[in-house]
PDB file of C-alpha atoms in Angstrom:
ATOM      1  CA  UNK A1238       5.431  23.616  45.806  1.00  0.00           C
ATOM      2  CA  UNK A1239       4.359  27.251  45.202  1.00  0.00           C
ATOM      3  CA  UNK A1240       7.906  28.480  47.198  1.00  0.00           C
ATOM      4  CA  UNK A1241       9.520  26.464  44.696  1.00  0.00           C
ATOM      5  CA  UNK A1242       7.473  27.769  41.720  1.00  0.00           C
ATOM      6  CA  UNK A1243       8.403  31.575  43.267  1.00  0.00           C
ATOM      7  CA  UNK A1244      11.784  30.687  43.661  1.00  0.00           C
ATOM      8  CA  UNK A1245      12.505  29.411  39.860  1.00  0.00           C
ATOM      9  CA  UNK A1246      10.561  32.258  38.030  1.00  0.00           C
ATOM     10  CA  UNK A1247      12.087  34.654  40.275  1.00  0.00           C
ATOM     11  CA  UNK A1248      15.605  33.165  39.622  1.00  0.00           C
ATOM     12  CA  UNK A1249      15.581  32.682  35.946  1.00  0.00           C
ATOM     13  CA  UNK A1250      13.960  36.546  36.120  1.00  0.00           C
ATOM     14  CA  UNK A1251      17.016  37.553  37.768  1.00  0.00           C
ATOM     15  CA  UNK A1252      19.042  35.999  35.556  1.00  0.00           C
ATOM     16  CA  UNK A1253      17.317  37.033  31.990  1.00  0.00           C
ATOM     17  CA  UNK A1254      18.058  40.699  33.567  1.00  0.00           C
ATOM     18  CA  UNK A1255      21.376  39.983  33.887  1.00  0.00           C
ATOM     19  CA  UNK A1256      22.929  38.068  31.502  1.00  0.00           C
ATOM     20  CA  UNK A1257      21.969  40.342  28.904  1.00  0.00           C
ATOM     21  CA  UNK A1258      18.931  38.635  27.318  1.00  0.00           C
ATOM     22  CA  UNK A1259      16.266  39.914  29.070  1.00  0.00           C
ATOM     23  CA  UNK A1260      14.416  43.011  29.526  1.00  0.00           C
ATOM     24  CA  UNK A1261      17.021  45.244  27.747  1.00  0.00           C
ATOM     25  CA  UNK A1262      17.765  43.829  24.308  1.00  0.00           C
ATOM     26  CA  UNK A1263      14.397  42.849  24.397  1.00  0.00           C
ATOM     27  CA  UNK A1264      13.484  46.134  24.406  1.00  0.00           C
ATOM     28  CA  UNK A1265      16.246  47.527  22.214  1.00  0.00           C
ATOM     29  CA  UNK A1266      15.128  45.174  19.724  1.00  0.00           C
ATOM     30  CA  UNK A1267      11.363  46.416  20.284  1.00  0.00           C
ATOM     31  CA  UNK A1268      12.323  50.051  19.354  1.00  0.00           C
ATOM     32  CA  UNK A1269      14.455  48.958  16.549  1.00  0.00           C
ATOM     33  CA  UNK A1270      11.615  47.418  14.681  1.00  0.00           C
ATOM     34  CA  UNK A1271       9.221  49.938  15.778  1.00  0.00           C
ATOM     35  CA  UNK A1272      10.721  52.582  14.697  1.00  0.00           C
ATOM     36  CA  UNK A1273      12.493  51.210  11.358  1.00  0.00           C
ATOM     37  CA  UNK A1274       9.066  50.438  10.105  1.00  0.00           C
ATOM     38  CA  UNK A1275       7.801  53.991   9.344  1.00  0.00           C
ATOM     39  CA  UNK A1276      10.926  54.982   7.127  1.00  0.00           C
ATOM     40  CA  UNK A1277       9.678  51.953   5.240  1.00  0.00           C
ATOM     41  CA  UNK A1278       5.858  52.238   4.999  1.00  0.00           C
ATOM     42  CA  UNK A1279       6.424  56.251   5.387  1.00  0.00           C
ATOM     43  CA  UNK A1280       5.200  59.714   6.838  1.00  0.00           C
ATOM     44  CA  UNK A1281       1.493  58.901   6.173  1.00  0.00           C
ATOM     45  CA  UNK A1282       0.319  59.430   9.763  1.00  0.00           C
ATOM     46  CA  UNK A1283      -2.817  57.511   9.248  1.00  0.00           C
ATOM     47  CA  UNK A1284      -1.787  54.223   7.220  1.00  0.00           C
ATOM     48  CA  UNK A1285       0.683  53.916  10.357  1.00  0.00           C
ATOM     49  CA  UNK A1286      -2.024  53.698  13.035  1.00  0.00           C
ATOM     50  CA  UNK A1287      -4.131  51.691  11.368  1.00  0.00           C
ATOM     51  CA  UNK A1288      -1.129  49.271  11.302  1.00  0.00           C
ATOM     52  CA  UNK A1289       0.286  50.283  14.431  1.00  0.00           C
ATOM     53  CA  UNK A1290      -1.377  47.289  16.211  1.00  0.00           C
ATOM     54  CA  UNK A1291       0.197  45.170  13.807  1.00  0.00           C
ATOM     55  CA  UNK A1292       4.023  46.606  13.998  1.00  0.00           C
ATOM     56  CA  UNK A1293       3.593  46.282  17.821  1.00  0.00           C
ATOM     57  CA  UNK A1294       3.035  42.534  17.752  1.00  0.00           C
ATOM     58  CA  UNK A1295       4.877  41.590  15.438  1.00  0.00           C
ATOM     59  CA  UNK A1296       8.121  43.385  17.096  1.00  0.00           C
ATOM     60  CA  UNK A1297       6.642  41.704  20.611  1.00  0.00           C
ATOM     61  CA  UNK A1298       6.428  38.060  19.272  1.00  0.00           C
ATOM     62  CA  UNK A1299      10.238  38.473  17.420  1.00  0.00           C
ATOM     63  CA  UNK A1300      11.814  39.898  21.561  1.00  0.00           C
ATOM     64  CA  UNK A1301       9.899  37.487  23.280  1.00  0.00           C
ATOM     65  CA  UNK A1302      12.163  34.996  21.012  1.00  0.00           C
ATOM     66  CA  UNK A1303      15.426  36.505  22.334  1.00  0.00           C
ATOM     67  CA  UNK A1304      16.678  34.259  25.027  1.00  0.00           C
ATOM     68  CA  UNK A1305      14.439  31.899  24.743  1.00  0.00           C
ATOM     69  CA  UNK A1306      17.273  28.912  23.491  1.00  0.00           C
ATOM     70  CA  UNK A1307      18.930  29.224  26.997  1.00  0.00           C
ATOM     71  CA  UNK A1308      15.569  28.638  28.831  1.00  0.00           C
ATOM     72  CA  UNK A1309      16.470  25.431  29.277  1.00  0.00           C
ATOM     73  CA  UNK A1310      20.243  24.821  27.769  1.00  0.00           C
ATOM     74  CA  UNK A1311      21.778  26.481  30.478  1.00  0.00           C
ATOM     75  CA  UNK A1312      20.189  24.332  32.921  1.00  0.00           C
ATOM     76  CA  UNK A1313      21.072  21.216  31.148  1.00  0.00           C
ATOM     77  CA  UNK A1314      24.714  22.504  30.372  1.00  0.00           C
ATOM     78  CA  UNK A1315      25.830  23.400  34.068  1.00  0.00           C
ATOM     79  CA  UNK A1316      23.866  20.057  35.722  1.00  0.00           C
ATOM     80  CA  UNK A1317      20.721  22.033  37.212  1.00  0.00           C
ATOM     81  CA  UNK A1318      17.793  20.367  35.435  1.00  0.00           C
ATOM     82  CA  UNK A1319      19.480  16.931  37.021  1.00  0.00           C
ATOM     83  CA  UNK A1320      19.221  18.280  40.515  1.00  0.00           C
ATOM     84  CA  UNK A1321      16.313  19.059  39.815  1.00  0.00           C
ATOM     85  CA  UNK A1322      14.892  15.907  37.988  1.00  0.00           C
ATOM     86  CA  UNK A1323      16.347  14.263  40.924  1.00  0.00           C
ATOM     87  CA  UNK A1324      14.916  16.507  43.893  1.00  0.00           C
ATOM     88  CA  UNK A1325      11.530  15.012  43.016  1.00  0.00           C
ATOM     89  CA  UNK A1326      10.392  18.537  41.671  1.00  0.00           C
ATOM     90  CA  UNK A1327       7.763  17.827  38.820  1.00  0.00           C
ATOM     91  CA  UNK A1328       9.239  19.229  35.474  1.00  0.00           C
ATOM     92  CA  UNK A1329       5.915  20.634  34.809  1.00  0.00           C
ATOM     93  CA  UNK A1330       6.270  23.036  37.619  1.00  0.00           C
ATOM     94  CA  UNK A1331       9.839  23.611  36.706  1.00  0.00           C
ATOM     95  CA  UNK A1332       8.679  24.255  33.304  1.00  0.00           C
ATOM     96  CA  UNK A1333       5.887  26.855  34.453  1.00  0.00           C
ATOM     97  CA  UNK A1334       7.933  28.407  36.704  1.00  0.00           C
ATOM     98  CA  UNK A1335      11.128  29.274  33.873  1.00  0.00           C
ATOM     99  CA  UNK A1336       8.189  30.594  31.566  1.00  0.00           C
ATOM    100  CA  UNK A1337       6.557  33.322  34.158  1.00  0.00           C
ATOM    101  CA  UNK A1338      10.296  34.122  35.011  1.00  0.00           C
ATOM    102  CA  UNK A1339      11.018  34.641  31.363  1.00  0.00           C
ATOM    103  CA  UNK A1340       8.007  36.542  30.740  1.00  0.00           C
ATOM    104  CA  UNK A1341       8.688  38.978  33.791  1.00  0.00           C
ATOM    105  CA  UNK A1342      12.113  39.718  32.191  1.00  0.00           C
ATOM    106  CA  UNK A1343      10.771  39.945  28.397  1.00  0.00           C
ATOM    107  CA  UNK A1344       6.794  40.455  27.943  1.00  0.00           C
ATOM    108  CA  UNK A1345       6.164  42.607  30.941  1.00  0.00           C
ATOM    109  CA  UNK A1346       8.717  45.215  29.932  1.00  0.00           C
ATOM    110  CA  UNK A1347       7.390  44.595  26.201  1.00  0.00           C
ATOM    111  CA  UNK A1348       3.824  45.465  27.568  1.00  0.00           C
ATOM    112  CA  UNK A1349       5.054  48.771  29.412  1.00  0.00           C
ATOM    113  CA  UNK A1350       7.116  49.967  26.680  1.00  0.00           C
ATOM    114  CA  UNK A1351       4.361  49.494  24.311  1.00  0.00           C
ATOM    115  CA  UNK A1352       2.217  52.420  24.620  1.00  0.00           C
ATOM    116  CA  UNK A1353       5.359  54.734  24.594  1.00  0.00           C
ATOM    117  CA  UNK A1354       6.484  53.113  21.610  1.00  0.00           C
ATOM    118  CA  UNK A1355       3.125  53.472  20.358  1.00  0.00           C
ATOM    119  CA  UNK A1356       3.125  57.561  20.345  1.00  0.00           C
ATOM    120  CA  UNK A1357       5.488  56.790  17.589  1.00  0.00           C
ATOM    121  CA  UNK A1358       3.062  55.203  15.197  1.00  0.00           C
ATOM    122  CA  UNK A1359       0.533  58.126  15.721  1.00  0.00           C
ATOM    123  CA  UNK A1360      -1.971  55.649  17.951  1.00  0.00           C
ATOM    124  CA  UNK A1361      -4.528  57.658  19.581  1.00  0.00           C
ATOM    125  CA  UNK A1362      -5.314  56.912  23.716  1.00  0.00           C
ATOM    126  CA  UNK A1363      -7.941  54.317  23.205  1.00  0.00           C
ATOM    127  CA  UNK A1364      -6.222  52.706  20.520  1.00  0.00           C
ATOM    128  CA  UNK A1365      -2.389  52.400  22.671  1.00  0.00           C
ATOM    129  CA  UNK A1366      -4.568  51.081  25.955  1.00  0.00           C
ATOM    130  CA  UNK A1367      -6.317  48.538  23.956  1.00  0.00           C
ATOM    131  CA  UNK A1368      -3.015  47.552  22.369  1.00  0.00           C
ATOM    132  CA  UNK A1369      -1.043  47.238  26.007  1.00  0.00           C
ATOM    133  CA  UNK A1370      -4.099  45.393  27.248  1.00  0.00           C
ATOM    134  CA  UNK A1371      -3.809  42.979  24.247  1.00  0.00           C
ATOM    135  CA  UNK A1372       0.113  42.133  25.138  1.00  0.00           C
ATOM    136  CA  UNK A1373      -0.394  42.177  28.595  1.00  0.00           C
ATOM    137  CA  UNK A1374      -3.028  38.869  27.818  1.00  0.00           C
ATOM    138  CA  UNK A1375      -1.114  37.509  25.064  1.00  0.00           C
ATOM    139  CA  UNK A1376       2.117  37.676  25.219  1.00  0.00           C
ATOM    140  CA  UNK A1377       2.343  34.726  28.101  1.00  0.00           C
ATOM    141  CA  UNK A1378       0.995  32.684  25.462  1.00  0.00           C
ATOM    142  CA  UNK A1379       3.949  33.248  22.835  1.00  0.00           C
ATOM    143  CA  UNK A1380       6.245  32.638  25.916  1.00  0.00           C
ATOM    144  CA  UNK A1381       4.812  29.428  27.134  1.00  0.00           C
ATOM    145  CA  UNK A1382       4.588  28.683  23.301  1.00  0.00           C
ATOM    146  CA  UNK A1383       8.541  29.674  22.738  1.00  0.00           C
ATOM    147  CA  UNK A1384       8.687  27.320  26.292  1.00  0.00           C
ATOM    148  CA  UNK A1385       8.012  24.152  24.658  1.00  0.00           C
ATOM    149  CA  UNK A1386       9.937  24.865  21.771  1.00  0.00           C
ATOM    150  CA  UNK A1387      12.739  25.868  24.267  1.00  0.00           C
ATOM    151  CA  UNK A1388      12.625  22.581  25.927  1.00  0.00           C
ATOM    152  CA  UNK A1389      12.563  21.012  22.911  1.00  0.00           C
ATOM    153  CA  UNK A1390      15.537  22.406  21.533  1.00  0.00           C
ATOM    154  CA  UNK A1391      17.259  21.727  24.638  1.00  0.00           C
ATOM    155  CA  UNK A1392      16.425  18.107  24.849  1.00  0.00           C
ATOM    156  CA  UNK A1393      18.063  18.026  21.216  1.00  0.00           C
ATOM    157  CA  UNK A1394      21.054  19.501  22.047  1.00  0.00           C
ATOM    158  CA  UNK A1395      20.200  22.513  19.804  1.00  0.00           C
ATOM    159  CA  UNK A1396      19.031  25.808  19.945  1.00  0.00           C
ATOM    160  CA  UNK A1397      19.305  28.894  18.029  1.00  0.00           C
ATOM    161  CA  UNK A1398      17.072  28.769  14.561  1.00  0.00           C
ATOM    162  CA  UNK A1399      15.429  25.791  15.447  1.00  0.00           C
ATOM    163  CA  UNK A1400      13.315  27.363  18.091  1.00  0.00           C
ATOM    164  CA  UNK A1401      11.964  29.956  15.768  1.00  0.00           C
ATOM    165  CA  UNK A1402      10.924  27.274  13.168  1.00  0.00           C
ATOM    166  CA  UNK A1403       8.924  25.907  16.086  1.00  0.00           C
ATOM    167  CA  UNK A1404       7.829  28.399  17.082  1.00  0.00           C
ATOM    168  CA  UNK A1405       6.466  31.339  14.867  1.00  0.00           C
ATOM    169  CA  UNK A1406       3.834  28.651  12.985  1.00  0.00           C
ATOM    170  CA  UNK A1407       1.783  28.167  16.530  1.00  0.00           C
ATOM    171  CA  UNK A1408       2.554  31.730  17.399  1.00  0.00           C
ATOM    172  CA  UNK A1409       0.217  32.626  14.661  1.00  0.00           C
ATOM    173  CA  UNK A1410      -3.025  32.391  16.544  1.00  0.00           C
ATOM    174  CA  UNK A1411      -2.106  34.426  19.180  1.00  0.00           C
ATOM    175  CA  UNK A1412      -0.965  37.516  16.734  1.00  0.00           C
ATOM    176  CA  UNK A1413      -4.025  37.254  14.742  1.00  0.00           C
ATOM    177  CA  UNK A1414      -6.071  37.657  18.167  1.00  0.00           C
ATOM    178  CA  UNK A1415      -4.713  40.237  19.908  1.00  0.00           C
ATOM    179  CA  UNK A1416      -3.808  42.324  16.498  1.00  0.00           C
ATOM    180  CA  UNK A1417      -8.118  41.859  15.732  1.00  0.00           C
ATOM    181  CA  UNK A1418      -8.768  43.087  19.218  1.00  0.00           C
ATOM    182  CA  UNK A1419      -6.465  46.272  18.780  1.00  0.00           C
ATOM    183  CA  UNK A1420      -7.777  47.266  15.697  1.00  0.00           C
ATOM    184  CA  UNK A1421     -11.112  46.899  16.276  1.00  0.00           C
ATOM    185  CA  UNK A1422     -10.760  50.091  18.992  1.00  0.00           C
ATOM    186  CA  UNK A1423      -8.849  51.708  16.262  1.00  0.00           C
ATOM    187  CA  UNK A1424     -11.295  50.786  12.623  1.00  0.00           C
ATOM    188  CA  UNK A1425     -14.720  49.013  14.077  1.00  0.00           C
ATOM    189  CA  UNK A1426     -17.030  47.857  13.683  1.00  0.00           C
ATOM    190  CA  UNK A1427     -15.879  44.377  14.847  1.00  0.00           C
ATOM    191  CA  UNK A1428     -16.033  44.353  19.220  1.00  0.00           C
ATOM    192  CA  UNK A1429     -13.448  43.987  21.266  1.00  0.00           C
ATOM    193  CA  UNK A1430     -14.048  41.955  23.778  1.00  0.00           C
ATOM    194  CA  UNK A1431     -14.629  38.042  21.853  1.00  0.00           C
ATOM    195  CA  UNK A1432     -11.196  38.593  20.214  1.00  0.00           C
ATOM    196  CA  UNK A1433      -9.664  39.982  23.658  1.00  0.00           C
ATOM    197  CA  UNK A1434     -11.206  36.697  25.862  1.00  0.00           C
ATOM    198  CA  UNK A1435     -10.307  34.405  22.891  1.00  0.00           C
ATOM    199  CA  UNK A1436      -6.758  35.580  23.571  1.00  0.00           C
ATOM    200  CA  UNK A1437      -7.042  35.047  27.089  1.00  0.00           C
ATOM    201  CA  UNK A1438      -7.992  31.502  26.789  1.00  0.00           C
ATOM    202  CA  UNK A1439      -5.347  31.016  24.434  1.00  0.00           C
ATOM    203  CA  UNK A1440      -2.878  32.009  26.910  1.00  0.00           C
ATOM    204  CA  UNK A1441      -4.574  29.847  29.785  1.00  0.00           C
ATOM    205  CA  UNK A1442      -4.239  27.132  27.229  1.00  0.00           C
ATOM    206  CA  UNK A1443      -0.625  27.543  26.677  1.00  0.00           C
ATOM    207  CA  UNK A1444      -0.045  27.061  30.332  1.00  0.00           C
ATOM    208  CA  UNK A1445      -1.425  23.905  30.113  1.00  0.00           C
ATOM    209  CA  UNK A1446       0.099  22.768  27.066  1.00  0.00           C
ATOM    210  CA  UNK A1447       3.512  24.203  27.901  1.00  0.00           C
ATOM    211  CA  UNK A1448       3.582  22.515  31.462  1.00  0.00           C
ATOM    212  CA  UNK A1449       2.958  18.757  29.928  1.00  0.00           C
ATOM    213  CA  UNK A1450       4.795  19.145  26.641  1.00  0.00           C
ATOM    214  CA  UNK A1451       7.733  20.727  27.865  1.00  0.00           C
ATOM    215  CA  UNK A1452       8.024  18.263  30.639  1.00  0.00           C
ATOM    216  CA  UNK A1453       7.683  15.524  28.651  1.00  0.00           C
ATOM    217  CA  UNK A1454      10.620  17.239  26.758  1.00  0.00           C
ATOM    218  CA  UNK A1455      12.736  17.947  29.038  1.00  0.00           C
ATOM    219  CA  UNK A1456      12.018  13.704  30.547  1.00  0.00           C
ATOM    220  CA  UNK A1457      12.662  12.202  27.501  1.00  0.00           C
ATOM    221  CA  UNK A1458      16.076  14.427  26.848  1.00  0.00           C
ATOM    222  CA  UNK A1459      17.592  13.583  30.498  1.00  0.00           C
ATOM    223  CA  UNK A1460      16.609   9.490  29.273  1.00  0.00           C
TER     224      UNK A1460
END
């Protein structure tokens, strides 16, 4: 079972990457939002790293929803999510295994380009690390989130805005978390480490929740 959960995440990886979806517009995206956001709020070097935090996640949770309606749809287009339905596979593996292999083309390179992207909000050291940290624990959580809604969609036959309405309202959480746990580095007095570990169980949770409602998904649209 685990060289079958390597091989999906490291195939649907592969083909994120490749098809276009992945790590590359994700990123383009990233820097798009990053950087239009200072001509709006403008040159005031301090409002912008006190917000920086903010700008970061918010452009992380809107890539991590690029690709996200052919998760699934692509398997259930071309006949794969049969096979595999009928190689005695359990969908929640399948499931978990699309989601890592989604995040590893989309929310790692997110996490990496962060503090880079970061020097252009004026974020100090401490402030970028605790930000990077922050993704790195919570961005699997909008992915296994954007999972179910992903299978979802799939099972419906439909994709495209429908995923972000299901989305963005249990996303919420998981921004207000890991935005608290930057900031506090950046403002005080407020600790960083309940807000950090609350975001890491959110993202354990996920898993969970991901794996048996996005099999159950997934089962009820191959009925």
């Amino acid at each position: 079972m685990i060289g079958a959960f390597l091989a999906l995440a490291g195939q649907t990886a592969r083909l994120q990457l490749r098809g276009g979806g992945g790590a590359l517009t994700g990123l383009v995206f990233f820097l798009a939002v990053v950087t239009i956001v200072p001509f709006a709020v403008g040159p005031d070097l301090k409002l912008l790293a006190r917000i920086g935090p903010a700008i970061l996640w918010i452009g992380a949770l809107l890539a991590t929803l690029l690709g996200l309606d052919r998760l699934f749809q692509d398997d259930r287009d071309d006949g794969a999510l049969d096979l595999l339905f009928l190689s005695g596979q359990p969908m929640e593996v399948v499931v978990l295994a699309r989601s890592v292999g989604h995040w590893l083309a989309t929310g790692l390179p997110l996490t990496i380009a962060a503090p880079v992207l970061g020097l252009i909000l004026g974020l100090e050291p401490p402030a970028l690390g605790a930000t990077a940290l922050t993704l790195l624990a919570g961005t699997p959580a909008l992915t296994f989130v954007g999972a179910v809604g992903a299978a979802l969609a799939a099972a419906l036959g439909r994709g495209g805005i429908l995923i972000a309405v299901l989305v963005l309202p249990f996303s919420i959480p998981v921004l207000i978390f890991g935005v608290s746990a930057a900031a506090a580095v950046i403002v005080g007095p407020a600790p960083f480490l309940p807000p950090f570990l609350i975001l890491v169980a959110l993202s354990l949770a996920s898993a969970v929740v991901a794996a048996v409602a996005g099999a159950a998904a997934l089962r009820a649209g191959l009925d």
